[in-house]
Amino acid sequence: MKTPHYYFSYILLLFGFYKPCMPLAAQSLAAKAIVISEIFPDPTPSLGLPEKEFVELYNAQPDTVQLAQLSLCDADKCYTLPAYPFPPKHFLIVCKTTDVETFKPYGNTLGLPSFISLNNDGDEIFIKNNQGLIIDNISYTASMVKEGKSLEIISLLNQCNTASNYKPTTAAQGGTPGKASTEQQNQALPTKPQIQNVELKNDSLAKIWMTDAVDSSSIIQLEISLDNEKILAKKVSIDKTDNSIEIDFSKPFVENFYYQLQLKNLKDCFARTVLQDTTLVLILPSIADSMDIVINEILFNPKVGGVDFIELHNANKEKIIDLKNWSIANFQNGAISNKKIITTKPLLLKPSQTLAITSDTVILKNNYPTTGYLISADLPSFNDDKGTAILTNPQGKMQDRLDYDENMHFEMLKKTEGISLERIYVHSATNEIQNWHSAAENSGFATPGLPNSQARDFKNNMENEWKVEPVAFNPSGGSNKDFTTIHYQSSQFANAVASLSVFDAAGRLVKNIAKNTTLSTLGFLRWDGTDNDGGLVPIGQYILYIQVVKLDGTVQELKKQVVVTSL
């Protein structure tokens, strides 16, 4: 009697391994399981297709999907799809029931008694299940709609709902209903999104701009670390309009401090992990005070075929300052004019860092091969002889002003075309003529984005009230020691009056540098090696005779030796 028992066990075993192939139900579908692959909002005039609207769907799943309990919707209404086993990796044309026979020659077709309206001036089309989950959607604008041409999806693999993934068909007949377009068939994966810019919008909100979109659904698994410590953000959001990620942190950032941010499990629209091994640096910049950012160098009379440039310097040794929405301008008819924004994106200038701005970095580099930090931006026009350059902050307030003149160049230069004016001391007044000098010949006559060839530093703790630096200089214009500076520093010099004269070794007057000039507590005077007639003095030793009349009536007299050399 065991035979029937074994026979029954064999039947159970056989049916235990049998699994009928059942279509996936609508409620089990994830986003992008069904893709809206093509729409035809403006079928007239026809280029070859029927003058009827349709929506094409694509089953991106490896299994058959049951379309019952799915709805096709526009911004105003929804229509439930009838039962239909949608094969995997297939296309389906959805149209009015009365248009089914018209579209059957193009592929599998499904008709609806009532159909959504594909507005020519833009609309949102989406598929959702009976639980309200949106499976796919497309938002298009009037500018995307072309007469007689369908809108086709560019990549079926793209997991992001972005309008940039759709474009008018290139098919001669105006569309490819029921099949993949030529572009879809030859679709290659694009380059992974890269970082375009990073900014702390305030003391707790970071924004990261990417070169392409990332998948908003991946932020659920996003792992955030700050300075190698995992943290929980208050909020993470993705803005598809500018391909950016915003992270709202629970703790505020400190100004001028460098933070290291790492993101894990962030995916792009093609399910690829991005930024996995990338460390982003976050910096909360400071607000600039007066004289924090100064005009440091200017080329207003470029070589033939060349371009102007203006150089900015962060004179603050502690602050990091963002130049976003700062401007360069002129001054005309008593008002700031011709304002040009440097950049609308974050541009951090670190302490003691220099930046040159020009309309064409390629041309500038060709004219001056040795360059530093450069950016390209529109500049106002700078006259070749004289004019004004103004720097304004994002609030439109004047941050610095330079009234330049070709006569500020070293007077022994035969020509000044292609030679920049450099600031000597960053902490001295911008419009002090003595604070500017022609760039040195051995530095190429300009130093865009680099330390100035003629730059000097104040010695804030001088042993004496007066100091000459350098003691020996060559005024021929070929080096960065074209002139000598006579530094002074004393609280007793406030509003004192000084005169400075140069005598040769025989005691003859050579040059009057200053006469009854009002001093401050800290400053400098300059001698460029010329005499009172504007000619270069001979090589040799010279005496600087300094006389200071202080407020209490006392008179200070002293002599300093300098050497004019050819070295």
XYZ file of C-alpha atoms in Angstrom, residues 63-554:
492
model
C 8.953 41.013 -15.412
C 5.519 41.449 -16.929
C 3.517 44.213 -15.212
C -0.260 44.276 -14.804
C -1.444 47.782 -15.679
C -4.782 47.462 -13.894
C -5.046 49.906 -10.963
C -2.603 52.302 -12.632
C -3.807 55.719 -13.792
C -2.590 58.051 -16.520
C -2.967 61.686 -15.417
C -2.386 65.262 -16.422
C -2.527 68.304 -14.163
C -6.346 68.273 -14.154
C -7.607 64.683 -14.329
C -6.734 60.976 -14.204
C -7.974 57.961 -16.184
C -7.574 54.387 -14.946
C -5.787 52.005 -17.287
C -7.578 48.741 -18.148
C -6.145 45.319 -17.333
C -3.197 44.654 -19.624
C -0.183 42.359 -19.114
C 2.685 44.646 -20.109
C 5.698 42.539 -21.231
C 9.154 43.429 -19.894
C 11.375 45.774 -21.908
C 8.510 46.580 -24.300
C 6.858 49.786 -25.468
C 3.099 50.482 -25.376
C 1.161 53.203 -27.197
C -1.687 54.613 -25.068
C -4.311 56.657 -26.911
C -8.065 57.147 -27.262
C -10.022 53.981 -27.931
C -11.175 55.463 -31.225
C -7.512 55.867 -32.312
C -6.337 52.328 -31.481
C -6.689 50.978 -35.019
C -4.793 54.010 -36.337
C -1.775 53.316 -34.100
C -1.766 49.489 -34.239
C 0.614 49.410 -37.248
C 3.233 51.120 -35.067
C 3.198 48.650 -32.180
C 1.303 47.421 -29.126
C -1.598 49.759 -28.416
C -3.928 50.325 -25.472
C -7.062 52.461 -25.775
C -8.848 54.614 -23.200
C -12.465 55.758 -23.643
C -11.415 59.192 -22.362
C -7.918 60.538 -22.794
C -5.841 63.194 -21.039
C -5.159 66.527 -22.746
C -1.547 67.113 -23.826
C -1.467 70.914 -23.750
C 0.793 72.633 -26.269
C 1.673 75.388 -23.810
C 3.104 72.916 -21.268
C 1.725 70.378 -18.859
C 2.588 67.685 -16.335
C 1.875 64.068 -17.270
C 2.249 61.258 -14.742
C 1.401 57.653 -13.912
C 0.357 56.669 -10.420
C -0.922 53.552 -8.707
C -4.134 53.183 -6.695
C -2.228 54.150 -3.532
C -1.195 57.517 -4.972
C 2.465 56.658 -5.574
C 3.755 58.411 -8.695
C 5.559 55.843 -10.846
C 6.803 58.355 -13.428
C 6.117 61.893 -14.583
C 7.204 64.476 -17.121
C 6.802 68.241 -16.857
C 7.254 69.997 -20.180
C 7.045 73.616 -21.277
C 5.745 75.339 -24.397
C 9.311 75.903 -25.612
C 9.840 72.138 -25.785
C 6.795 71.523 -28.009
C 7.377 71.537 -31.776
C 4.633 71.213 -34.405
C 4.279 67.680 -35.739
C 7.078 66.332 -33.530
C 6.807 64.170 -30.455
C 8.818 64.646 -27.262
C 11.028 61.593 -26.761
C 12.914 60.490 -23.696
C 16.663 60.688 -24.232
C 17.679 57.892 -21.875
C 15.444 55.079 -20.639
C 18.006 54.420 -17.902
C 17.666 57.872 -16.366
C 16.048 57.557 -12.942
C 15.442 61.281 -12.467
C 12.286 63.108 -13.522
C 13.922 66.015 -15.305
C 12.685 67.878 -18.357
C 16.248 67.823 -19.702
C 15.807 64.074 -20.351
C 13.263 64.842 -23.097
C 13.699 66.554 -26.432
C 11.843 66.853 -29.749
C 12.246 63.794 -31.948
C 14.725 63.720 -34.800
C 12.691 61.067 -36.654
C 11.641 62.204 -40.140
C 8.027 61.119 -39.602
C 7.745 63.123 -36.357
C 8.081 60.356 -33.760
C 8.778 56.689 -33.027
C 5.608 55.335 -31.334
C 5.872 51.713 -30.210
C 9.651 51.434 -30.501
C 12.928 52.920 -29.260
C 14.274 55.993 -30.971
C 17.647 55.862 -32.707
C 19.145 57.872 -29.865
C 17.777 55.464 -27.239
C 19.176 52.489 -29.125
C 22.652 54.034 -29.227
C 22.476 55.534 -25.752
C 25.771 55.587 -23.827
C 25.982 56.432 -20.158
C 26.979 60.067 -19.603
C 29.863 61.142 -17.410
C 29.131 60.985 -13.695
C 28.060 64.287 -12.140
C 30.971 66.296 -10.768
C 31.115 69.095 -8.204
C 30.683 72.532 -9.722
C 30.717 74.659 -6.582
C 30.205 74.518 -2.824
C 28.918 77.294 -0.574
C 27.814 77.823 2.991
C 24.681 79.939 2.505
C 24.629 80.803 6.198
C 26.118 79.399 9.400
C 24.224 76.096 9.096
C 23.132 75.637 5.454
C 25.470 74.172 2.817
C 24.714 74.096 -0.909
C 26.531 71.882 -3.411
C 26.125 72.476 -7.140
C 26.666 69.490 -9.446
C 27.332 69.355 -13.181
C 24.297 67.085 -13.611
C 21.298 65.892 -11.624
C 21.434 63.402 -8.759
C 18.642 61.034 -7.752
C 16.490 62.630 -5.049
C 15.355 59.210 -3.819
C 18.944 58.345 -2.841
C 18.996 60.913 -0.013
C 17.074 58.376 2.088
C 20.264 56.294 2.330
C 22.596 59.305 2.358
C 25.344 59.115 4.973
C 26.934 62.435 6.026
C 30.251 62.882 7.837
C 31.747 66.150 9.018
C 35.430 66.079 9.941
C 35.279 62.256 9.830
C 32.374 62.088 12.279
C 28.958 60.841 11.160
C 26.184 63.346 11.762
C 22.450 63.659 11.259
C 21.368 66.637 9.208
C 18.155 68.524 10.016
C 17.152 68.399 6.350
C 18.551 67.335 2.980
C 16.910 68.441 -0.259
C 17.685 68.334 -3.974
C 16.828 71.166 -6.348
C 16.430 69.875 -9.912
C 16.371 73.367 -11.410
C 20.085 73.952 -10.731
C 21.278 70.400 -9.934
C 22.076 71.307 -6.350
C 21.998 69.594 -2.966
C 21.161 71.535 0.195
C 22.127 70.235 3.631
C 20.789 71.938 6.742
C 23.102 71.138 9.657
C 21.972 71.079 13.268
C 25.038 72.918 14.605
C 26.320 76.295 13.357
C 29.676 76.666 11.631
C 32.461 78.967 12.834
C 33.787 81.690 10.532
C 37.106 81.156 8.719
C 37.336 77.519 9.806
C 37.883 74.671 7.345
C 35.383 71.798 7.617
C 35.715 68.487 5.751
C 32.451 67.061 4.429
C 32.014 63.515 3.082
C 28.856 62.094 1.492
C 28.189 58.375 0.975
C 25.441 56.448 -0.846
C 24.465 59.415 -3.005
C 23.493 58.232 -6.486
C 23.076 59.886 -9.834
C 20.176 59.415 -12.246
C 21.732 56.190 -13.547
C 21.998 54.505 -10.121
C 25.748 55.128 -9.939
C 27.344 56.203 -6.659
C 28.826 59.712 -6.775
C 31.156 61.662 -4.452
C 31.930 58.435 -2.603
C 35.667 59.154 -2.194
C 35.430 62.943 -2.343
C 36.097 65.330 0.529
C 34.407 68.713 0.232
C 35.778 71.718 2.088
C 33.202 73.987 3.709
C 34.185 77.498 4.823
C 31.973 80.136 6.406
C 33.454 83.432 5.144
C 33.596 86.678 7.091
C 32.036 90.004 6.205
C 34.636 92.382 4.770
C 35.433 95.609 6.587
C 36.957 98.714 5.054
C 40.407 98.038 3.540
C 40.061 94.249 3.883
C 39.878 93.857 0.099
C 41.947 96.406 -1.805
C 42.821 97.205 -5.406
C 46.379 95.932 -5.708
C 47.390 96.264 -9.374
C 45.902 97.602 -12.591
C 46.738 97.412 -16.289
C 44.711 100.144 -18.000
C 46.845 100.593 -21.141
C 47.478 97.072 -22.502
C 49.682 96.012 -25.397
C 48.175 96.084 -28.884
C 45.690 93.201 -28.989
C 45.980 92.806 -25.227
C 43.419 93.170 -22.424
C 43.067 95.169 -19.222
C 43.192 93.554 -15.817
C 42.605 94.619 -12.246
C 43.980 92.788 -9.252
C 42.416 92.468 -5.796
C 44.196 91.523 -2.591
C 42.842 90.290 0.729
C 44.783 92.511 3.118
C 43.262 90.839 6.187
C 45.501 88.126 7.628
C 42.657 86.233 9.297
C 39.450 86.624 7.291
C 38.304 84.514 4.355
C 36.063 86.731 2.226
C 33.546 85.729 -0.440
C 33.622 87.931 -3.565
C 30.258 86.665 -4.767
C 28.223 89.619 -6.129
C 31.081 92.096 -5.692
C 31.579 94.529 -8.588
C 34.192 96.549 -10.428
C 33.003 99.940 -11.658
C 33.987 103.400 -12.915
C 33.191 106.808 -11.421
C 31.586 109.277 -13.810
C 29.609 112.510 -13.332
C 29.852 112.220 -9.575
C 28.438 108.703 -9.336
C 29.466 105.051 -9.561
C 28.837 103.816 -13.105
C 29.389 100.883 -15.484
C 29.195 98.404 -12.640
C 30.248 94.849 -13.614
C 29.619 91.949 -11.241
C 32.740 89.825 -10.767
C 30.795 86.594 -10.220
C 27.400 85.393 -9.018
C 28.936 82.195 -7.625
C 30.989 81.686 -4.461
C 34.555 82.976 -4.872
C 36.561 82.812 -1.661
C 39.645 84.968 -1.243
C 41.848 83.648 1.546
C 43.943 85.823 3.874
C 46.773 87.590 1.974
C 45.598 85.992 -1.292
C 45.670 87.869 -4.589
C 43.268 87.566 -7.536
C 43.484 89.152 -10.997
C 40.327 89.748 -13.039
C 40.402 90.149 -16.811
C 38.041 89.812 -19.743
C 40.217 87.137 -21.392
C 42.620 84.979 -19.379
C 44.073 83.336 -22.515
C 45.192 86.643 -24.022
C 46.530 87.838 -20.674
C 48.599 84.655 -20.229
C 49.967 85.011 -23.742
C 51.150 88.536 -22.943
C 52.369 87.671 -19.425
C 53.368 83.969 -19.252
C 54.102 84.189 -15.512
C 50.698 84.604 -13.903
C 48.948 83.511 -10.728
C 45.298 83.294 -9.705
C 43.186 84.574 -12.615
C 39.492 84.586 -13.430
C 37.592 85.800 -16.471
C 34.830 88.375 -16.008
C 33.454 91.469 -17.699
C 35.223 94.663 -16.700
C 34.219 98.298 -17.135
C 36.236 100.289 -19.626
C 39.520 101.756 -18.338
C 40.844 104.744 -20.268
C 44.467 104.480 -21.415
C 45.544 107.815 -19.901
C 43.615 108.235 -16.653
C 40.427 107.127 -14.954
C 38.887 105.578 -11.881
C 38.503 101.963 -10.780
C 36.018 101.276 -7.992
C 35.389 98.099 -6.014
C 31.927 97.659 -4.453
C 30.610 94.983 -2.094
C 27.326 93.058 -2.594
C 25.394 95.869 -0.896
C 26.699 98.375 -3.458
C 28.924 100.138 -0.929
C 32.301 101.357 -2.195
C 35.020 99.130 -0.761
C 38.025 100.738 -2.480
C 38.780 103.387 -5.098
C 41.804 104.066 -7.276
C 42.144 107.243 -9.323
C 44.895 106.198 -11.713
C 46.930 108.330 -14.101
C 49.630 107.443 -16.626
C 51.848 110.008 -14.837
C 51.956 107.655 -11.847
C 54.329 105.451 -13.858
C 58.079 105.674 -13.350
C 58.960 108.859 -15.211
C 62.058 107.412 -16.889
C 60.046 104.811 -18.814
C 60.061 105.562 -22.547
C 56.605 104.041 -22.944
C 54.007 102.676 -20.527
C 51.907 100.551 -22.877
C 51.594 97.026 -21.469
C 53.061 98.017 -18.082
C 50.897 97.739 -14.985
C 50.786 99.975 -11.935
C 51.466 98.050 -8.728
C 50.541 98.918 -5.183
C 53.547 99.153 -2.879
C 51.935 98.861 0.575
C 48.577 97.141 0.981
C 47.881 98.930 4.263
C 48.621 102.418 2.986
C 46.006 104.607 1.336
C 44.972 103.471 -2.138
C 44.881 106.945 -3.602
C 48.294 107.959 -2.240
C 50.320 108.528 -5.428
C 53.519 107.541 -3.614
C 51.943 104.099 -3.012
C 52.045 103.107 -6.709
C 54.893 102.268 -9.042
C 55.404 100.649 -12.432
C 55.858 96.866 -12.354
C 59.467 95.760 -12.640
C 60.963 94.769 -15.992
C 62.433 91.536 -14.596
C 58.895 90.520 -13.589
C 57.577 91.021 -17.113
C 56.161 94.520 -16.446
C 53.072 92.990 -14.772
C 52.349 90.372 -12.110
C 48.659 89.425 -12.497
C 47.538 87.145 -9.669
C 51.027 87.097 -8.117
C 52.755 89.117 -5.369
C 53.612 92.555 -6.704
C 57.189 93.032 -7.869
C 57.261 96.377 -6.062
C 55.460 95.266 -2.877
C 56.963 96.236 0.478
C 56.028 95.440 4.070
C 55.761 97.907 6.909
C 57.950 97.129 9.910
C 55.467 97.807 12.689
C 58.093 97.534 15.421
C 60.962 99.599 14.024
C 63.852 100.199 16.375
C 64.123 103.792 15.120
C 61.502 106.324 14.067
C 62.953 106.420 10.528
C 64.218 103.597 8.329
C 65.376 103.510 4.712
C 64.689 100.360 2.662
C 66.492 99.330 0.549
C 69.628 101.321 1.255
C 70.951 100.487 -2.242
C 68.649 100.570 -5.282
C 68.759 100.631 -9.082
C 66.346 103.216 -10.575
C 66.790 101.976 -14.145
C 63.454 100.113 -13.975
C 64.894 96.642 -14.513
C 64.425 95.129 -11.047
C 62.138 95.095 -8.035
C 64.466 97.566 -6.314
C 63.665 100.496 -8.580
C 63.194 102.938 -5.704
C 63.812 103.350 -2.013
C 61.242 104.017 0.690
C 61.738 106.065 3.813
C 59.542 104.560 6.539
C 58.512 106.517 9.603
C 56.628 105.502 12.742
C 55.972 107.480 15.919
C 52.952 108.630 17.893
C 54.622 112.075 17.980
C 54.376 112.320 14.181
C 50.580 112.736 14.149
C 49.922 115.990 12.228
C 53.615 116.856 12.310
C 55.052 118.570 9.225
C 58.025 117.057 7.377
C 60.362 118.024 4.570
C 62.663 115.561 2.772
C 65.492 116.509 0.428
C 68.236 114.535 -1.356
C 71.868 115.772 -1.564
C 74.784 114.272 -3.456
C 78.158 113.441 -1.873
C 79.363 116.988 -2.580
C 76.437 118.489 -0.636
C 74.516 119.762 -3.665
C 70.725 119.647 -3.650
C 69.455 116.976 -6.034
C 65.764 116.460 -5.280
C 63.018 117.884 -3.087
C 60.850 114.853 -2.246
C 58.523 116.465 0.295
C 58.048 119.988 1.576
C 55.895 120.742 4.609
C 54.035 117.444 4.190
C 51.646 116.485 6.998
C 52.533 113.125 8.546
C 50.492 110.431 10.250
C 51.766 108.143 12.986
C 52.829 105.561 10.404
C 53.748 105.999 6.748
C 56.443 106.356 4.134
C 58.000 108.643 1.548
C 59.657 107.476 -1.662
C 62.572 108.413 -3.902
C 62.797 106.911 -7.398
C 66.341 108.093 -8.208
C 65.360 111.139 -10.268
C 66.423 114.740 -9.767
C 64.330 117.912 -9.772
C 64.561 118.060 -13.564
C 63.166 114.530 -13.998
C 66.470 112.922 -15.039
C 68.185 109.941 -13.447
C 70.924 110.820 -10.981
C 74.408 109.331 -11.479
C 75.484 106.205 -9.639
C 76.876 107.012 -6.207
C 76.150 107.854 -2.571
C 73.419 110.307 -1.565
C 72.176 111.822 1.676
C 68.514 112.018 2.640
C 67.998 115.070 4.820
C 64.815 114.863 6.917
C 63.345 117.725 8.982
C 60.224 117.255 11.142
C 58.384 120.022 12.983
C 56.217 118.454 15.694
C 53.038 119.866 17.219
C 54.873 120.948 20.377
C 57.187 123.079 18.209
C 60.265 120.891 18.555
